Amino acid sequence: MGEILIRNADTILTMDDDRRVLKQSDVLIRDGAIVALGQGLESGGEVINGQGCVITPGLVNTHHHLYQNLTRAVPGAQDALLFGWLQRLYPIWSRFGPEEMFVSAQLGLVELALSGCTLSADHLYLYPNGSRLEDTIEAAAEVGLRFQPTRGAMSIGESQGGLPPDHLVEQEKAILEDMIRVVDGFHDASEASMCRVGLAPCSPFSVSRDLMREAALLARDKGVMLHTHLAENDEDIAYSEAQFGCRPGQYAEDLGWTGPDVWHAHCVKLNPVEIDLFARSRTGVAHCPCSNCRLGSGIAPVRQMRDAGVPVGLGVDGSASNDMANLVGEARQALLLQRVSQGADAMSAYEALEIATRGGADVLGRPECGRLSPGKRADVAIWDVSGVASSGSWDPAAMLLAGPSQVRDLLVEGRQVVRDGQVVTLDLPRLLEQHHRLAQALVAGD
Ligand SMILES: [Zn+2]
């Protein structure tokens, strides 16, 4: 693959173990990994000019539903609470098939790449009309982002007291068989892996207690990670107490859903006992501030989680509940939201960026990503701070206060995905045409 030298960057925010900030420095990349950081590095390979730029590790997105890019800003779901919002969207999603899954995933990953993301998880929990997890895996391979798809599932339909319509849920035996199939077929555990598969029943209110337990056993047997939605809002807590007789943290612990190989989305309503449980067990949290604002769910206690030692990463969540998936914007929202509830000194711009990079990588079990130091994977975001958004900033490295909302260049595993603000791995006008056509067909059939 050869070498790439990023030369003479204004600032490099390494997010390494010492959180070093380097000035006027270079990054040397070889065979997908970072070889050296410092001044005066030399290479016979490609050179990228870093002047006027801040360099960060690629941002990490720990929660998404990429298929939802085809259902943004749907009338009737724009102003609904979580459960009403789901009931408006389920009938539309039930008309999806493999092409919708593939095209929507590509569009979502392109949007993430432009906002600095190099590694994204995805949570796909419905499989209508022959859709399969590999529809999204193939999409990610073409875009060139590192991918952590999870085999989601729903098994409790309306007739059994669940939320989704019966035709969108699957039999639990078939779900477990397909979980085994996709892990065996697509999971790559290597350090340079571009695809790691996880298991992810949708939420405690859409699968049985048995499936939660079986998925946890299977994940441990296969050495893959577990993911679901937890403690998202007050309705969610009330449902848990009424149906299971306990709070979500207790439910998760009882079924084997705590540990460093588990991460839960939202956790807006975790109480101090649950925060302590997550910290002790190293259970991760995907914090989704824009989605929590959009659905009026509340403000997750991220300050308390971080202080207690809970691993926290950021998630944009699906585009139907955060109609815009700009990951660097999500990091800014995370810092603003902590300040709303806890004051102007509750979170710095640097800490929010740390959560968005190494924080997310740790949540996804990828400590070889999310930081720039020799031996780590070459996932690098290059931000031009010579433009309008940063002009006049006394501290351009405090990018979340005044800085660009899109990258100039993005490298994943040492390969260029974005160059001069353009995605270079696929034909974007063609993708937009396909995505627009599929969205129009869904609108017409509504
Ligand atoms: Zn979600």
Tab-separated table of C-alpha atoms and ligand atoms in Angstrom:
chain	number	residue	atom	x	y	z
A	1	MET	CA	0.000	0.000	0.000
A	2	GLY	CA	3.017	2.270	0.452
A	3	GLU	CA	3.564	5.429	2.428
A	4	ILE	CA	1.727	8.688	2.958
A	5	LEU	CA	3.251	11.707	4.696
A	6	ILE	CA	1.009	14.453	6.031
A	7	ARG	CA	3.442	17.339	6.247
A	8	ASN	CA	3.561	20.422	8.438
A	9	ALA	CA	0.116	20.422	10.016
A	10	ASP	CA	-0.573	23.477	12.191
A	11	THR	CA	-1.775	21.304	15.077
A	12	ILE	CA	-2.130	17.572	15.688
A	13	LEU	CA	-4.539	16.547	18.449
A	14	THR	CA	-3.178	13.053	19.010
A	15	MET	CA	-5.642	11.835	21.686
A	16	ASP	CA	-2.810	9.460	22.650
A	17	ASP	CA	-2.311	8.271	26.226
A	18	ASP	CA	-0.654	11.591	27.153
A	19	ARG	CA	-3.145	13.627	25.088
A	20	ARG	CA	-0.199	15.275	23.307
A	21	VAL	CA	-0.872	18.307	21.116
A	22	LEU	CA	1.841	18.760	18.470
A	23	LYS	CA	2.501	21.985	16.569
A	24	GLN	CA	3.924	22.270	13.026
A	25	SER	CA	4.293	18.502	12.776
A	26	ASP	CA	4.026	15.604	10.365
A	27	VAL	CA	2.297	12.214	10.354
A	28	LEU	CA	3.920	9.261	8.585
A	29	ILE	CA	1.659	6.394	7.525
A	30	ARG	CA	2.745	3.039	6.151
A	31	ASP	CA	0.619	0.000	5.209
A	32	GLY	CA	-2.489	1.295	6.958
A	33	ALA	CA	-0.818	2.126	10.266
A	34	ILE	CA	0.755	5.202	11.816
A	35	VAL	CA	4.542	4.905	11.859
A	36	ALA	CA	5.689	8.231	13.304
A	37	LEU	CA	4.594	11.708	14.402
A	38	GLY	CA	6.945	14.657	14.680
A	39	GLN	CA	8.861	17.336	12.825
A	40	GLY	CA	11.006	16.874	9.739
A	41	LEU	CA	9.784	13.391	8.787
A	42	GLU	CA	10.715	12.169	5.289
A	43	SER	CA	9.011	9.818	2.859
A	44	GLY	CA	9.363	8.769	-0.760
A	45	GLY	CA	5.591	8.241	-0.983
A	46	GLU	CA	2.605	10.551	-1.426
A	47	VAL	CA	2.721	13.856	0.457
A	48	ILE	CA	-0.380	15.665	1.752
A	49	ASN	CA	0.067	19.301	2.709
A	50	GLY	CA	-1.094	19.925	6.293
A	51	GLN	CA	-0.527	23.686	6.371
A	52	GLY	CA	-3.526	25.595	7.684
A	53	CYS	CA	-4.975	22.361	9.097
A	54	VAL	CA	-5.797	20.700	12.397
A	55	ILE	CA	-5.387	16.938	12.385
A	56	THR	CA	-7.422	14.665	14.624
A	57	PRO	CA	-8.007	10.940	14.824
A	58	GLY	CA	-10.976	9.965	12.674
A	59	LEU	CA	-14.220	10.380	14.606
A	60	VAL	CA	-16.093	7.276	15.748
A	61	ASN	CA	-19.846	6.857	15.487
A	62	THR	CA	-21.154	4.312	17.981
A	63	HIS	CA	-24.864	4.312	17.102
A	64	HIS	CA	-26.778	4.615	13.844
A	65	HIS	CA	-29.572	3.069	11.805
A	66	LEU	CA	-28.260	3.733	8.331
A	67	TYR	CA	-31.406	2.490	6.592
A	68	GLN	CA	-33.320	5.460	8.033
A	69	ASN	CA	-31.672	7.930	5.681
A	70	LEU	CA	-34.627	7.320	3.371
A	71	THR	CA	-37.094	8.507	6.028
A	72	ARG	CA	-35.872	11.885	7.188
A	73	ALA	CA	-38.281	14.564	8.332
A	74	VAL	CA	-41.348	12.399	7.695
A	75	PRO	CA	-44.576	14.364	8.296
A	76	GLY	CA	-46.420	12.855	11.246
A	77	ALA	CA	-43.132	11.774	12.838
A	78	GLN	CA	-41.487	15.188	12.993
A	79	ASP	CA	-42.930	16.149	16.359
A	80	ALA	CA	-43.814	12.800	17.951
A	81	LEU	CA	-42.395	11.200	21.094
A	82	LEU	CA	-40.424	7.966	20.742
A	83	PHE	CA	-43.248	5.404	20.748
A	84	GLY	CA	-45.581	7.448	18.510
A	85	TRP	CA	-42.661	8.175	16.210
A	86	LEU	CA	-41.960	4.448	15.809
A	87	GLN	CA	-45.606	3.672	15.069
A	88	ARG	CA	-45.642	6.273	12.259
A	89	LEU	CA	-42.478	4.881	10.674
A	90	TYR	CA	-42.862	1.081	10.965
A	91	PRO	CA	-45.335	0.818	8.021
A	92	ILE	CA	-42.962	2.789	5.775
A	93	TRP	CA	-39.915	0.715	6.749
A	94	SER	CA	-41.846	-2.483	6.072
A	95	ARG	CA	-41.682	-1.597	2.346
A	96	PHE	CA	-37.865	-1.576	2.300
A	97	GLY	CA	-35.799	-4.239	0.529
A	98	PRO	CA	-32.115	-4.952	-0.200
A	99	GLU	CA	-31.695	-1.990	-2.563
A	100	GLU	CA	-33.075	0.480	-0.005
A	101	MET	CA	-30.748	-0.958	2.653
A	102	PHE	CA	-27.681	-0.716	0.403
A	103	VAL	CA	-28.293	2.747	-1.040
A	104	SER	CA	-29.405	4.271	2.260
A	105	ALA	CA	-26.345	2.865	4.033
A	106	GLN	CA	-24.048	4.314	1.393
A	107	LEU	CA	-25.599	7.741	1.651
A	108	GLY	CA	-25.396	7.675	5.439
A	109	LEU	CA	-21.764	6.604	5.429
A	110	VAL	CA	-20.844	9.316	2.927
A	111	GLU	CA	-22.512	11.885	5.179
A	112	LEU	CA	-20.520	10.572	8.137
A	113	ALA	CA	-17.242	10.543	6.186
A	114	LEU	CA	-17.638	14.194	5.201
A	115	SER	CA	-18.061	15.101	8.884
A	116	GLY	CA	-14.859	13.329	9.915
A	117	CYS	CA	-16.038	9.812	10.741
A	118	THR	CA	-13.721	6.893	9.943
A	119	LEU	CA	-15.383	4.125	11.995
A	120	SER	CA	-19.118	3.633	12.339
A	121	ALA	CA	-21.341	1.141	14.041
A	122	ASP	CA	-24.753	0.391	12.603
A	123	HIS	CA	-27.834	-1.173	14.172
A	124	LEU	CA	-30.073	-2.904	11.632
A	125	TYR	CA	-33.010	-4.543	13.391
A	126	LEU	CA	-35.567	-5.145	10.646
A	127	TYR	CA	-35.170	-7.276	7.541
A	128	PRO	CA	-38.222	-6.852	5.305
A	129	ASN	CA	-38.525	-8.285	1.807
A	130	GLY	CA	-35.280	-10.249	1.716
A	131	SER	CA	-33.030	-7.574	3.245
A	132	ARG	CA	-29.867	-8.892	4.894
A	133	LEU	CA	-27.076	-7.496	7.027
A	134	GLU	CA	-24.624	-7.889	4.142
A	135	ASP	CA	-26.544	-5.265	2.131
A	136	THR	CA	-25.000	-2.720	4.499
A	137	ILE	CA	-21.621	-4.484	4.760
A	138	GLU	CA	-21.209	-4.301	0.980
A	139	ALA	CA	-22.208	-0.626	1.067
A	140	ALA	CA	-19.569	0.187	3.684
A	141	ALA	CA	-16.831	-1.720	1.852
A	142	GLU	CA	-17.408	0.433	-1.230
A	143	VAL	CA	-17.436	3.725	0.691
A	144	GLY	CA	-14.288	2.628	2.527
A	145	LEU	CA	-15.240	3.327	6.155
A	146	ARG	CA	-14.347	0.939	8.951
A	147	PHE	CA	-17.635	-0.704	9.864
A	148	GLN	CA	-19.196	-2.334	12.907
A	149	PRO	CA	-22.604	-3.606	11.737
A	150	THR	CA	-24.812	-5.285	14.303
A	151	ARG	CA	-27.393	-7.964	13.597
A	152	GLY	CA	-30.410	-6.406	15.280
A	153	ALA	CA	-33.770	-8.062	15.793
A	154	MET	CA	-37.388	-7.619	16.847
A	155	SER	CA	-39.513	-10.584	17.886
A	156	ILE	CA	-42.484	-9.201	19.849
A	157	GLY	CA	-45.143	-7.801	17.548
A	158	GLU	CA	-48.340	-5.931	18.275
A	159	SER	CA	-50.371	-9.085	18.907
A	160	GLN	CA	-48.050	-9.967	21.816
A	161	GLY	CA	-48.120	-6.510	23.353
A	162	GLY	CA	-45.051	-5.171	21.512
A	163	LEU	CA	-44.791	-2.007	19.430
A	164	PRO	CA	-43.871	-3.190	15.895
A	165	PRO	CA	-46.483	-4.638	13.527
A	166	ASP	CA	-46.399	-8.440	13.445
A	167	HIS	CA	-45.125	-8.630	9.858
A	168	LEU	CA	-41.927	-6.746	10.812
A	169	VAL	CA	-40.881	-9.158	13.561
A	170	GLU	CA	-39.007	-12.446	13.175
A	171	GLN	CA	-39.085	-15.819	14.905
A	172	GLU	CA	-36.431	-16.004	17.619
A	173	LYS	CA	-34.994	-19.285	16.324
A	174	ALA	CA	-34.492	-17.755	12.868
A	175	ILE	CA	-32.915	-14.654	14.415
A	176	LEU	CA	-30.329	-16.707	16.310
A	177	GLU	CA	-29.527	-18.761	13.202
A	178	ASP	CA	-28.981	-15.628	11.159
A	179	MET	CA	-26.825	-14.121	13.915
A	180	ILE	CA	-24.556	-17.169	13.663
A	181	ARG	CA	-24.533	-16.924	9.857
A	182	VAL	CA	-23.454	-13.281	9.728
A	183	VAL	CA	-20.818	-13.617	12.456
A	184	ASP	CA	-19.313	-16.688	10.764
A	185	GLY	CA	-19.516	-15.054	7.345
A	186	PHE	CA	-18.416	-11.472	7.936
A	187	HIS	CA	-16.771	-10.912	11.347
A	188	ASP	CA	-13.063	-10.157	11.161
A	189	ALA	CA	-11.411	-9.989	14.587
A	190	SER	CA	-7.991	-8.851	13.315
A	191	GLU	CA	-6.485	-5.562	14.507
A	192	ALA	CA	-6.715	-3.988	11.042
A	193	SER	CA	-10.285	-5.285	10.618
A	194	MET	CA	-12.588	-3.240	8.402
A	195	CYS	CA	-15.682	-5.183	9.546
A	196	ARG	CA	-16.581	-6.489	12.968
A	197	VAL	CA	-20.078	-7.857	13.450
A	198	GLY	CA	-22.035	-7.472	16.707
A	199	LEU	CA	-25.350	-8.811	18.016
A	200	ALA	CA	-28.103	-6.328	18.834
A	201	PRO	CA	-31.708	-7.183	19.738
A	202	CYS	CA	-33.479	-3.876	19.132
A	203	SER	CA	-34.578	-2.974	22.647
A	204	PRO	CA	-36.040	-4.576	25.764
A	205	PHE	CA	-39.536	-3.689	24.501
A	206	SER	CA	-39.229	-5.473	21.142
A	207	VAL	CA	-37.656	-8.844	22.025
A	208	SER	CA	-38.182	-11.447	24.751
A	209	ARG	CA	-36.077	-11.949	27.835
A	210	ASP	CA	-35.005	-15.302	26.345
A	211	LEU	CA	-33.637	-13.725	23.184
A	212	MET	CA	-31.684	-11.150	25.204
A	213	ARG	CA	-30.122	-13.969	27.225
A	214	GLU	CA	-29.464	-16.221	24.211
A	215	ALA	CA	-27.865	-13.366	22.247
A	216	ALA	CA	-25.536	-12.639	25.179
A	217	LEU	CA	-24.489	-16.293	25.387
A	218	LEU	CA	-23.927	-16.451	21.636
A	219	ALA	CA	-21.881	-13.241	21.616
A	220	ARG	CA	-19.570	-14.594	24.344
A	221	ASP	CA	-19.249	-17.895	22.514
A	222	LYS	CA	-18.280	-16.116	19.272
A	223	GLY	CA	-16.207	-13.334	20.856
A	224	VAL	CA	-18.303	-10.511	19.396
A	225	MET	CA	-19.896	-7.453	20.985
A	226	LEU	CA	-23.455	-6.772	22.176
A	227	HIS	CA	-25.509	-3.654	21.573
A	228	THR	CA	-29.048	-2.412	22.211
A	229	HIS	CA	-31.111	0.661	23.190
A	230	LEU	CA	-31.481	1.252	26.926
A	231	ALA	CA	-33.098	3.756	29.291
A	232	GLU	CA	-33.866	6.183	26.479
A	233	ASN	CA	-36.694	8.186	28.078
A	234	ASP	CA	-39.319	8.149	30.844
A	235	GLU	CA	-41.688	5.893	28.858
A	236	ASP	CA	-38.859	3.397	28.505
A	237	ILE	CA	-38.250	3.313	32.283
A	238	ALA	CA	-41.990	2.987	32.966
A	239	TYR	CA	-42.231	0.084	30.499
A	240	SER	CA	-39.313	-1.705	32.181
A	241	GLU	CA	-40.792	-1.310	35.648
A	242	ALA	CA	-44.264	-2.433	34.513
A	243	GLN	CA	-43.174	-5.385	32.345
A	244	PHE	CA	-40.044	-6.614	34.117
A	245	GLY	CA	-40.514	-5.247	37.630
A	246	CYS	CA	-37.137	-3.535	37.605
A	247	ARG	CA	-35.179	-0.657	36.121
A	248	PRO	CA	-33.263	-1.126	32.842
A	249	GLY	CA	-29.863	-1.433	34.532
A	250	GLN	CA	-31.055	-4.345	36.641
A	251	TYR	CA	-32.673	-5.959	33.594
A	252	ALA	CA	-29.432	-5.663	31.624
A	253	GLU	CA	-27.328	-7.074	34.453
A	254	ASP	CA	-29.664	-10.031	35.061
A	255	LEU	CA	-29.492	-11.082	31.390
A	256	GLY	CA	-25.718	-10.796	30.957
A	257	TRP	CA	-25.872	-7.421	29.231
A	258	THR	CA	-23.085	-5.682	31.153
A	259	GLY	CA	-19.339	-5.824	30.553
A	260	PRO	CA	-16.627	-4.331	28.336
A	261	ASP	CA	-18.085	-6.199	25.346
A	262	VAL	CA	-21.475	-4.436	25.677
A	263	TRP	CA	-22.531	-0.939	24.712
A	264	HIS	CA	-25.976	0.605	25.136
A	265	ALA	CA	-27.424	3.484	23.137
A	266	HIS	CA	-28.862	6.577	24.872
A	267	CYS	CA	-28.861	5.788	28.633
A	268	VAL	CA	-30.484	9.189	29.169
A	269	LYS	CA	-32.225	7.996	32.315
A	270	LEU	CA	-29.490	6.025	34.067
A	271	ASN	CA	-29.617	6.709	37.808
A	272	PRO	CA	-26.543	6.848	40.111
A	273	VAL	CA	-26.805	3.128	40.955
A	274	GLU	CA	-26.850	2.255	37.247
A	275	ILE	CA	-23.960	4.608	36.482
A	276	ASP	CA	-21.960	2.819	39.178
A	277	LEU	CA	-22.917	-0.565	37.667
A	278	PHE	CA	-21.777	0.537	34.205
A	279	ALA	CA	-18.508	1.951	35.583
A	280	ARG	CA	-17.663	-1.179	37.587
A	281	SER	CA	-18.480	-3.500	34.687
A	282	ARG	CA	-16.915	-1.218	32.010
A	283	THR	CA	-20.216	-1.260	30.082
A	284	GLY	CA	-20.163	1.309	27.289
A	285	VAL	CA	-22.638	4.067	26.393
A	286	ALA	CA	-23.423	5.529	22.963
A	287	HIS	CA	-24.458	9.098	23.775
A	288	CYS	CA	-26.748	10.550	21.083
A	289	PRO	CA	-27.346	14.193	22.048
A	290	CYS	CA	-29.122	15.429	18.890
A	291	SER	CA	-31.506	12.471	18.865
A	292	ASN	CA	-32.225	12.984	22.577
A	293	CYS	CA	-33.015	16.653	21.866
A	294	ARG	CA	-35.036	15.874	18.740
A	295	LEU	CA	-37.246	13.336	20.544
A	296	GLY	CA	-37.375	15.361	23.758
A	297	SER	CA	-35.931	12.426	25.700
A	298	GLY	CA	-33.785	14.449	28.089
A	299	ILE	CA	-30.116	15.124	28.857
A	300	ALA	CA	-27.943	12.067	29.478
A	301	PRO	CA	-25.759	12.396	32.609
A	302	VAL	CA	-22.536	12.234	30.591
A	303	ARG	CA	-20.543	14.324	33.091
A	304	GLN	CA	-21.428	11.909	35.887
A	305	MET	CA	-20.756	8.890	33.650
A	306	ARG	CA	-17.312	10.151	32.648
A	307	ASP	CA	-16.416	11.076	36.229
A	308	ALA	CA	-17.443	7.609	37.387
A	309	GLY	CA	-15.369	5.941	34.645
A	310	VAL	CA	-18.113	4.760	32.284
A	311	PRO	CA	-16.784	4.420	28.700
A	312	VAL	CA	-18.755	6.950	26.614
A	313	GLY	CA	-18.773	7.423	22.844
A	314	LEU	CA	-20.951	9.479	20.516
A	315	GLY	CA	-23.697	8.376	18.182
A	316	VAL	CA	-25.639	10.316	15.585
A	317	ASP	CA	-28.522	7.794	15.867
A	318	GLY	CA	-30.717	7.047	12.869
A	319	SER	CA	-31.504	9.800	10.431
A	320	ALA	CA	-35.193	9.514	11.198
A	321	SER	CA	-34.589	10.754	14.759
A	322	ASN	CA	-31.672	13.044	13.984
A	323	ASP	CA	-32.402	14.103	10.467
A	324	MET	CA	-28.850	15.370	10.080
A	325	ALA	CA	-25.917	13.044	10.788
A	326	ASN	CA	-22.912	15.330	11.103
A	327	LEU	CA	-20.622	13.664	13.629
A	328	VAL	CA	-18.481	16.686	14.448
A	329	GLY	CA	-21.737	18.610	14.938
A	330	GLU	CA	-22.833	15.851	17.300
A	331	ALA	CA	-19.667	16.382	19.354
A	332	ARG	CA	-20.451	20.094	19.605
A	333	GLN	CA	-24.003	19.243	20.666
A	334	ALA	CA	-22.674	16.906	23.357
A	335	LEU	CA	-20.641	19.688	24.909
A	336	LEU	CA	-23.461	22.232	24.653
A	337	LEU	CA	-25.968	19.880	26.233
A	338	GLN	CA	-23.795	19.129	29.280
A	339	ARG	CA	-23.416	22.882	29.731
A	340	VAL	CA	-27.193	23.393	29.592
A	341	SER	CA	-27.683	21.107	32.552
A	342	GLN	CA	-24.443	21.578	34.480
A	343	GLY	CA	-22.853	24.920	33.665
A	344	ALA	CA	-20.282	26.381	31.298
A	345	ASP	CA	-17.380	24.451	32.820
A	346	ALA	CA	-19.117	21.072	32.581
A	347	MET	CA	-17.266	19.996	29.436
A	348	SER	CA	-14.443	21.463	27.349
A	349	ALA	CA	-14.178	21.381	23.565
A	350	TYR	CA	-11.171	19.063	23.893
A	351	GLU	CA	-13.019	16.612	26.122
A	352	ALA	CA	-15.979	16.442	23.733
A	353	LEU	CA	-13.571	15.720	20.872
A	354	GLU	CA	-11.912	13.032	22.986
A	355	ILE	CA	-15.312	11.372	23.508
A	356	ALA	CA	-15.869	11.552	19.735
A	357	THR	CA	-12.529	9.867	18.941
A	358	ARG	CA	-10.798	7.577	21.447
A	359	GLY	CA	-13.926	7.451	23.617
A	360	GLY	CA	-15.963	5.939	20.806
A	361	ALA	CA	-13.179	3.612	19.702
A	362	ASP	CA	-12.917	2.216	23.231
A	363	VAL	CA	-16.691	1.747	23.446
A	364	LEU	CA	-16.537	-0.313	20.223
A	365	GLY	CA	-13.645	-2.403	21.508
A	366	ARG	CA	-11.174	-0.825	19.067
A	367	PRO	CA	-8.324	0.666	21.149
A	368	GLU	CA	-6.148	0.548	18.009
A	369	CYS	CA	-8.370	3.309	16.564
A	370	GLY	CA	-9.379	6.768	17.795
A	371	ARG	CA	-5.869	8.009	18.653
A	372	LEU	CA	-2.823	9.007	16.625
A	373	SER	CA	0.349	7.296	17.810
A	374	PRO	CA	2.842	4.852	16.297
A	375	GLY	CA	1.337	1.408	15.788
A	376	LYS	CA	-2.279	2.610	15.749
A	377	ARG	CA	-4.444	2.347	12.616
A	378	ALA	CA	-4.147	5.239	10.175
A	379	ASP	CA	-7.661	6.672	10.532
A	380	VAL	CA	-7.078	10.402	10.195
A	381	ALA	CA	-9.264	13.488	9.767
A	382	ILE	CA	-7.721	16.650	8.300
A	383	TRP	CA	-9.631	19.866	9.042
A	384	ASP	CA	-8.909	23.089	7.150
A	385	VAL	CA	-8.937	25.874	9.735
A	386	SER	CA	-8.024	28.618	7.298
A	387	GLY	CA	-11.622	29.122	6.145
A	388	VAL	CA	-14.648	31.155	7.189
A	389	ALA	CA	-15.763	29.007	10.142
A	390	SER	CA	-12.406	29.229	11.965
A	391	SER	CA	-11.308	32.692	10.914
A	392	GLY	CA	-10.631	34.869	13.954
A	393	SER	CA	-10.353	31.891	16.302
A	394	TRP	CA	-7.518	32.332	18.808
A	395	ASP	CA	-7.429	28.582	19.299
A	396	PRO	CA	-8.247	26.791	16.037
A	397	ALA	CA	-7.674	23.446	17.744
A	398	ALA	CA	-10.768	24.138	19.883
A	399	MET	CA	-12.639	23.137	16.740
A	400	LEU	CA	-15.962	22.448	18.413
A	401	LEU	CA	-16.260	26.110	19.443
A	402	ALA	CA	-15.242	27.660	16.117
A	403	GLY	CA	-14.323	25.359	13.302
A	404	PRO	CA	-15.309	23.568	10.146
A	405	SER	CA	-18.230	21.151	10.084
A	406	GLN	CA	-16.721	19.084	7.264
A	407	VAL	CA	-13.279	17.598	6.692
A	408	ARG	CA	-10.893	18.595	3.928
A	409	ASP	CA	-9.378	15.095	3.772
A	410	LEU	CA	-10.129	11.769	5.428
A	411	LEU	CA	-8.011	8.624	5.523
A	412	VAL	CA	-9.190	5.207	6.683
A	413	GLU	CA	-6.592	2.473	7.104
A	414	GLY	CA	-4.276	4.826	5.223
A	415	ARG	CA	-6.620	5.057	2.212
A	416	GLN	CA	-8.028	8.369	1.085
A	417	VAL	CA	-11.847	8.450	1.327
A	418	VAL	CA	-12.290	12.254	1.166
A	419	ARG	CA	-9.968	14.570	-0.755
A	420	ASP	CA	-10.419	18.343	-0.933
A	421	GLY	CA	-13.901	18.004	0.549
A	422	GLN	CA	-15.092	15.389	-1.973
A	423	VAL	CA	-15.720	11.676	-1.453
A	424	VAL	CA	-13.396	9.894	-3.886
A	425	THR	CA	-14.392	6.252	-3.400
A	426	LEU	CA	-17.685	6.325	-5.305
A	427	ASP	CA	-19.741	8.274	-7.825
A	428	LEU	CA	-21.673	10.662	-5.555
A	429	PRO	CA	-24.055	12.180	-8.173
A	430	ARG	CA	-25.128	8.646	-9.128
A	431	LEU	CA	-25.663	7.683	-5.476
A	432	LEU	CA	-27.746	10.808	-4.877
A	433	GLU	CA	-29.865	10.061	-7.924
A	434	GLN	CA	-30.531	6.493	-6.685
A	435	HIS	CA	-31.281	7.636	-3.132
A	436	HIS	CA	-33.629	10.366	-4.296
A	437	ARG	CA	-35.489	7.941	-6.592
A	438	LEU	CA	-36.023	5.413	-3.761
A	439	ALA	CA	-37.176	8.153	-1.351
A	440	GLN	CA	-39.682	9.461	-3.900
A	441	ALA	CA	-41.099	5.962	-4.379
A	442	LEU	CA	-41.614	5.625	-0.613
A	443	VAL	CA	-43.355	9.006	-0.453
A	444	ALA	CA	-45.594	8.050	-3.378
A	445	GLY	CA	-46.621	4.806	-1.660
A	446	ASP	CA	-47.357	6.386	1.716
B	1	ZN	ZN	-31.228	4.128	17.833
